[in-house]
Short mmCIF file of C-alpha atoms and ligand atoms in Angstrom, two decimals:
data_model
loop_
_atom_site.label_atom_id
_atom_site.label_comp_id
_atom_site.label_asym_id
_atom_site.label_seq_id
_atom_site.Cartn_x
_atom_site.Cartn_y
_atom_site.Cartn_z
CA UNK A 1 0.00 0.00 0.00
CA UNK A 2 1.28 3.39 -1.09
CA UNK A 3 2.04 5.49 1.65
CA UNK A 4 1.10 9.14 1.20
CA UNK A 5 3.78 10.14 3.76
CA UNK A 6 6.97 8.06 1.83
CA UNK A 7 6.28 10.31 -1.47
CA UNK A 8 8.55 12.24 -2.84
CA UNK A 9 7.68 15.76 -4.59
CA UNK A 10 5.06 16.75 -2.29
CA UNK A 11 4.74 20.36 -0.35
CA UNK A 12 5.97 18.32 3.06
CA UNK A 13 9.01 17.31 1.21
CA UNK A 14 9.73 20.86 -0.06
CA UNK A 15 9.02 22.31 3.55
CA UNK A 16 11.44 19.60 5.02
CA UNK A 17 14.19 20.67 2.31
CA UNK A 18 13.49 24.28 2.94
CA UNK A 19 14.14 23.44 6.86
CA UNK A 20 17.57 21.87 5.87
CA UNK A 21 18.61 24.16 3.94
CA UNK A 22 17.37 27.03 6.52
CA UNK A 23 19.72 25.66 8.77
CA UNK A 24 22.58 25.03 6.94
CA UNK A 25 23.43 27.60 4.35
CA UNK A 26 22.86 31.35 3.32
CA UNK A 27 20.41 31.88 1.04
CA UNK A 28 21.34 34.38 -1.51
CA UNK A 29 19.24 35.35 -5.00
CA UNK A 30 20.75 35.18 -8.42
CA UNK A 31 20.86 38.84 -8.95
CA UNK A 32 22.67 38.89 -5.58
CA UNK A 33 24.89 35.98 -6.52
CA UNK A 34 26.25 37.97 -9.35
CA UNK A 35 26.40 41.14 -7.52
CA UNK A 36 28.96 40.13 -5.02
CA UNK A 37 31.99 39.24 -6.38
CA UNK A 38 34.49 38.08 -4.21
CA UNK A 39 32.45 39.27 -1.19
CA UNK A 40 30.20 35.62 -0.83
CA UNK A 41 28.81 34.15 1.89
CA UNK A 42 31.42 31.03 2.84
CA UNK A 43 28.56 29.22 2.62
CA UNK A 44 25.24 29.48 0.60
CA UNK A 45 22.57 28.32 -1.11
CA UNK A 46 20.78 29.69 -4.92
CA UNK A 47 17.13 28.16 -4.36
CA UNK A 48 15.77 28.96 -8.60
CA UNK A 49 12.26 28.38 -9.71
CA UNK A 50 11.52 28.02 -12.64
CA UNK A 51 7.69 28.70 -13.12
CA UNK A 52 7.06 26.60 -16.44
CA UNK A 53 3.15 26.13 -15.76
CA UNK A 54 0.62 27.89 -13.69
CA UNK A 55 1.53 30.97 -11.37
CA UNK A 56 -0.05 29.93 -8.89
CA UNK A 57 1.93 26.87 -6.95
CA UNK A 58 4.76 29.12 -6.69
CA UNK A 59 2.71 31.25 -4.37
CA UNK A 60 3.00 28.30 -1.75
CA UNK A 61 6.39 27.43 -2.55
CA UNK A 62 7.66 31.01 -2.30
CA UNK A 63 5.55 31.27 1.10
CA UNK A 64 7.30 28.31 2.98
CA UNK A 65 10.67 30.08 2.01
CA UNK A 66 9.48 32.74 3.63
CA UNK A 67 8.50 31.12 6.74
CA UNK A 68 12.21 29.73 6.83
CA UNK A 69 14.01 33.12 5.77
CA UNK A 70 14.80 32.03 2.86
CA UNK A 71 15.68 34.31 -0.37
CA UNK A 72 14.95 32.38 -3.48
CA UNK A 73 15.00 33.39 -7.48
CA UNK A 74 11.58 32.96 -9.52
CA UNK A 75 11.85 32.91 -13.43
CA UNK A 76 8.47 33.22 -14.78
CA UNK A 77 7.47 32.75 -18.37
CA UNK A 78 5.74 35.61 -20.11
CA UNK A 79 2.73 33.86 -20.96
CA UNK A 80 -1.20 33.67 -20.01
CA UNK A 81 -1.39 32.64 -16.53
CA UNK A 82 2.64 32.42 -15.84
CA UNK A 83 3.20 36.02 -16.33
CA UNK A 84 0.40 37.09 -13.44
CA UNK A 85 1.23 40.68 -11.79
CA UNK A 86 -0.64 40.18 -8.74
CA UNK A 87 1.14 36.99 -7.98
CA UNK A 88 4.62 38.40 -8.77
CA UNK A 89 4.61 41.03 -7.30
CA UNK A 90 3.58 38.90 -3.48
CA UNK A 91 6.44 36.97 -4.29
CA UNK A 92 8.67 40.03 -4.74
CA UNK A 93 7.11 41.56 -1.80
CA UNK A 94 8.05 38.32 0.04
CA UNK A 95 11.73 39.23 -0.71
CA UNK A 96 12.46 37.27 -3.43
CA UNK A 97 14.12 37.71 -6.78
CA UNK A 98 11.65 37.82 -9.83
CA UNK A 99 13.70 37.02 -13.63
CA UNK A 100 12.10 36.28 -16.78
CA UNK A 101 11.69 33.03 -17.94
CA UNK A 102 12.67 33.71 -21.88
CA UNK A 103 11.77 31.58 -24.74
CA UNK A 104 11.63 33.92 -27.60
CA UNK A 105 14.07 32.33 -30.22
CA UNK A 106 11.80 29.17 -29.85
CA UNK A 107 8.79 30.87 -30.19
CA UNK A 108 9.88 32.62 -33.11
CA UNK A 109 11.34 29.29 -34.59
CA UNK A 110 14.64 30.47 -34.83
CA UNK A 111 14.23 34.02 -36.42
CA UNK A 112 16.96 36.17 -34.64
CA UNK A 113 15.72 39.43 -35.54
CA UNK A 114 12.01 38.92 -34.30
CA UNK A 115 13.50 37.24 -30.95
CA UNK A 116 15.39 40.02 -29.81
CA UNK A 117 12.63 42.29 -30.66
CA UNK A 118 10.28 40.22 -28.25
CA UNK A 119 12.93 39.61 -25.73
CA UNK A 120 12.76 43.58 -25.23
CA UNK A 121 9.54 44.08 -25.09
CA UNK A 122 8.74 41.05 -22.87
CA UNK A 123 11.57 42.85 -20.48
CA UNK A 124 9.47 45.68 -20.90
CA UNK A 125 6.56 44.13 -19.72
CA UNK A 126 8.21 42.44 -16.27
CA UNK A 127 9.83 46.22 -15.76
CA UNK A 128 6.30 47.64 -15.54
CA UNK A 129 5.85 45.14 -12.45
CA UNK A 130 8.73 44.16 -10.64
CA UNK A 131 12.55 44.78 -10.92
CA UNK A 132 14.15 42.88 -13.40
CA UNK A 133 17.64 41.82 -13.26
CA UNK A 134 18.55 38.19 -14.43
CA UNK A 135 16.89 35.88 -16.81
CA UNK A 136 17.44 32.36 -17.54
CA UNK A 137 16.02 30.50 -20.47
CA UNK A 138 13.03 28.23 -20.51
CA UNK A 139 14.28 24.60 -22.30
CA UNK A 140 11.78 24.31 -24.99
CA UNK A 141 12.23 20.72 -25.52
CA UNK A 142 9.88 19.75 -28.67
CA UNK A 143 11.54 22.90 -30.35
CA UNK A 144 15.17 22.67 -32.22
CA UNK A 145 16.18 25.58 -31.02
CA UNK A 146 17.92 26.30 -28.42
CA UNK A 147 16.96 29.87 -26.43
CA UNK A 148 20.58 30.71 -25.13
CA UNK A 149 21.67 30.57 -29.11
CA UNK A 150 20.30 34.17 -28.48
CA UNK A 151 23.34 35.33 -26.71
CA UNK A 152 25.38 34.10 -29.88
CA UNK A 153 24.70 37.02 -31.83
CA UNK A 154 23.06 39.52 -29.42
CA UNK A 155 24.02 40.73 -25.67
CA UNK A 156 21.80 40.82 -22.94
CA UNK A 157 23.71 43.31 -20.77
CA UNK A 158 22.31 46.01 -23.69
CA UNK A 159 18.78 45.16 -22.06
CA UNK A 160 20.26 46.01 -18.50
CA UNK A 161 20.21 42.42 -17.32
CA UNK A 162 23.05 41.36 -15.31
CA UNK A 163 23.20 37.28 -15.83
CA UNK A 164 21.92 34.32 -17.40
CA UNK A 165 21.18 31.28 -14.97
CA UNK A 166 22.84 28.77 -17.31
CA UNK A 167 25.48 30.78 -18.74
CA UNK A 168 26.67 33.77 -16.04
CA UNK A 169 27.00 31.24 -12.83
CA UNK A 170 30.29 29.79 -11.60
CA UNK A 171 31.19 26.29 -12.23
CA UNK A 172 32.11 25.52 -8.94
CA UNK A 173 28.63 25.13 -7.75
CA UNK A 174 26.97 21.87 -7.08
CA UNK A 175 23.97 21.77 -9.11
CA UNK A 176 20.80 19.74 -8.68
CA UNK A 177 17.71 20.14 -10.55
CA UNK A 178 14.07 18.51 -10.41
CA UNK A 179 13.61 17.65 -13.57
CA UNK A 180 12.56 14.27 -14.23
CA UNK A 181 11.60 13.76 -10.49
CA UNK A 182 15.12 12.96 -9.51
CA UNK A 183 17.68 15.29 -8.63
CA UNK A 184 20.05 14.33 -11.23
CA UNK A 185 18.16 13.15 -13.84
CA UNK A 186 19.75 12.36 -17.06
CA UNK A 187 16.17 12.66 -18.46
CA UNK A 188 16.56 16.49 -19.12
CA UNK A 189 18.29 17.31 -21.79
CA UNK A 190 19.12 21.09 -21.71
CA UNK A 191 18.86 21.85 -18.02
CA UNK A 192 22.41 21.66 -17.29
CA UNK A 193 25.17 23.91 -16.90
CA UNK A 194 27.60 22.80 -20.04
CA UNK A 195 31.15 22.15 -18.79
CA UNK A 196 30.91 21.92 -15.28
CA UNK A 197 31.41 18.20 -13.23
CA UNK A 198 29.57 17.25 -10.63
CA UNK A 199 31.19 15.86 -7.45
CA UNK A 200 27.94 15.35 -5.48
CA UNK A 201 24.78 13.26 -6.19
CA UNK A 202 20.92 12.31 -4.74
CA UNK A 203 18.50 10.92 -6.36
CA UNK A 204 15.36 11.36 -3.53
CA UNK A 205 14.84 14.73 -1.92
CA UNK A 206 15.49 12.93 1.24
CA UNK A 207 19.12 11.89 -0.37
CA UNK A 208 19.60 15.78 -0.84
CA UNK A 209 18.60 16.47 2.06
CA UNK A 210 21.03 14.35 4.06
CA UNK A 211 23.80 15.73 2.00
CA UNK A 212 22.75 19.40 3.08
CA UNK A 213 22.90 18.23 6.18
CA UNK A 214 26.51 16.46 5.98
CA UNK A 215 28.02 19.72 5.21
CA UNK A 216 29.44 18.36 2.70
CA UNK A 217 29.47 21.00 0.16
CA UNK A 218 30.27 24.73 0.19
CA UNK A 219 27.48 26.34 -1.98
CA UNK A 220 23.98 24.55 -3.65
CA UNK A 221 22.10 25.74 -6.69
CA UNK A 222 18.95 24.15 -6.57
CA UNK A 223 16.44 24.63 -9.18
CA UNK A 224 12.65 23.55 -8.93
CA UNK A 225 9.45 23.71 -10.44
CA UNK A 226 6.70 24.91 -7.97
CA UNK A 227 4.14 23.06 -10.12
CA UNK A 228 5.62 19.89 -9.57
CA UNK A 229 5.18 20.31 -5.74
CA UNK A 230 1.66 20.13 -5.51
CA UNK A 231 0.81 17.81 -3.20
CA UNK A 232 -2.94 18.21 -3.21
CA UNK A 233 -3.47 17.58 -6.75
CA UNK A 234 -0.64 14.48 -6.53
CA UNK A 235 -2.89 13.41 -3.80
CA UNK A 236 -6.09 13.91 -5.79
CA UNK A 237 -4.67 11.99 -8.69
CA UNK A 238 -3.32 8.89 -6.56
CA UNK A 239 -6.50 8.61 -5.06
CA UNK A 240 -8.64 8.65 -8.28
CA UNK A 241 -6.07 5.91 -9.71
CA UNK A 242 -6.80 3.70 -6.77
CA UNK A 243 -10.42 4.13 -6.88
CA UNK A 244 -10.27 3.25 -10.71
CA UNK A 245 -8.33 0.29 -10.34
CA UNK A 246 -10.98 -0.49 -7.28
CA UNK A 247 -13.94 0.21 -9.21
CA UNK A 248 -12.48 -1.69 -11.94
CA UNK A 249 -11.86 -4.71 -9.70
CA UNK A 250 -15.14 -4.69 -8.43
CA UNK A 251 -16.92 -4.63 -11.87
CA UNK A 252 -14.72 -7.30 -13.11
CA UNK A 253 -15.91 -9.63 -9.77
CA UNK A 254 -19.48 -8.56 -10.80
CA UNK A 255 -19.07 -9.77 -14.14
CA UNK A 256 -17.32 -13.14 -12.95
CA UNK A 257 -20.36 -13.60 -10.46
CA UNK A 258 -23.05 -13.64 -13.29
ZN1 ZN B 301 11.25 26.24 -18.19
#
């Protein structure tokens, strides 16, 4: 019998990682990351969300981080119900960092010119809101092209942004990312940080969490996806599977009976 309590992924998890973390490192945003030079914390943490579906779960994830004091980074995508003011701006008023989530060379299947021109006005349109510093790319998987190809032939420092989350960060940082429900997951293809080796591994959040608390490591960049935290609709879904496989069963042992 599945154990609602042994799954991984759900908002208890996060909260326990949050609590670990909390107590073991400095939290520090991108933007503040790439601010600081030589002047880091000796030890800290880069919690990054990446907000890929709805607003909304990151409202819960970016609340627990609160609760534990914790400064995190939230990309958000500008599209129809990602790019929500009234939700970004409570995050940012929670004290976190707010970036832009960019995808334009995809969306414009690989036409450079049209890109950049929605890059800057999608900057535009976060600037209106929120401050705007860093930006990392979303990984448009179905789509050939890959949205850092951008800074190939353009610049983003012309737009006033400060860092890219794939290509401006260190390679000394131990990265760990939850795509593909494991924390490193060979199953994502672009969400890596090219060149860089890593020394530490988990596959469970409880594995990561164990290594926070080892002290291990210096530093952590984590990234996430609040949507995959939700542990009400997990919940929902686990229990509608088990009463389909029940209703099934029954139905089958009404048929048999006949
Ligand atoms: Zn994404």
């Amino acid at each position: 019998m599945l154990n609602f309590k042994d799954l991984d992924f759900t908002t208890e998890k996060f909260r326990q990682l949050c609590s670990a973390v909390a107590d073991n490192y400095t939290s520090i945003t991108i933007e503040q990351y790439l601010s600081a030079g030589n002047d880091l914390p000796e030890r800290f943490v880069l919690m990054r969300h990446d907000v890929d579906g709805k607003a909304k779960p990151s409202l819960r994830t970016a609340l627990i981080e609160k609760e534990f004091g914790i400064h995190a980074t939230y990309y958000f995508r500008a599209k129809r119900n990602i790019y929500v003011p009234e939700i970004i701006q409570r995050i940012e008023g929670m004290g976190h960092e707010i970036g832009y989530h960019y995808e334009t060379l995809s969306d414009s299947n690989g036409d450079y010119e049209k890109a950049i021109k929605m890059f800057e006005e999608e900057v535009h349109r976060f600037r209106n809101i929120c401050v705007l510093k860093t930006i990392s790319m979303h990984g448009a998987s179905l789509s050939k092209y890959d949205n850092r190809d951008l800074w190939k032939v353009y610049d983003f420092k012309d737009f006033g942004i400060i860092g890219e989350a794939y290509l401006s960060l260190g390679e000394n940082l131990n990265y760990f990312t939850d795509t593909g429900r494991g924390w490193n997951s060979k199953n994502n293809l672009r969400d890596f940080i090219p060149g860089r080796k890593q020394k530490f591994f988990a596959e469970t959040t409880d594995d990561l969490i164990k290594l926070i608390k080892s002290g291990e490591m210096d530093n952590l960049y984590i990234t996430l996806h609040p949507d995959r935290w939700t542990s009400t609709t997990f919940r929902w879904v686990l229990f509608w599977v088990q009463d389909l496989a029940f209703n099934s069963a029954k139905k089958a042992l009404r048929m048999m009976r006949k």
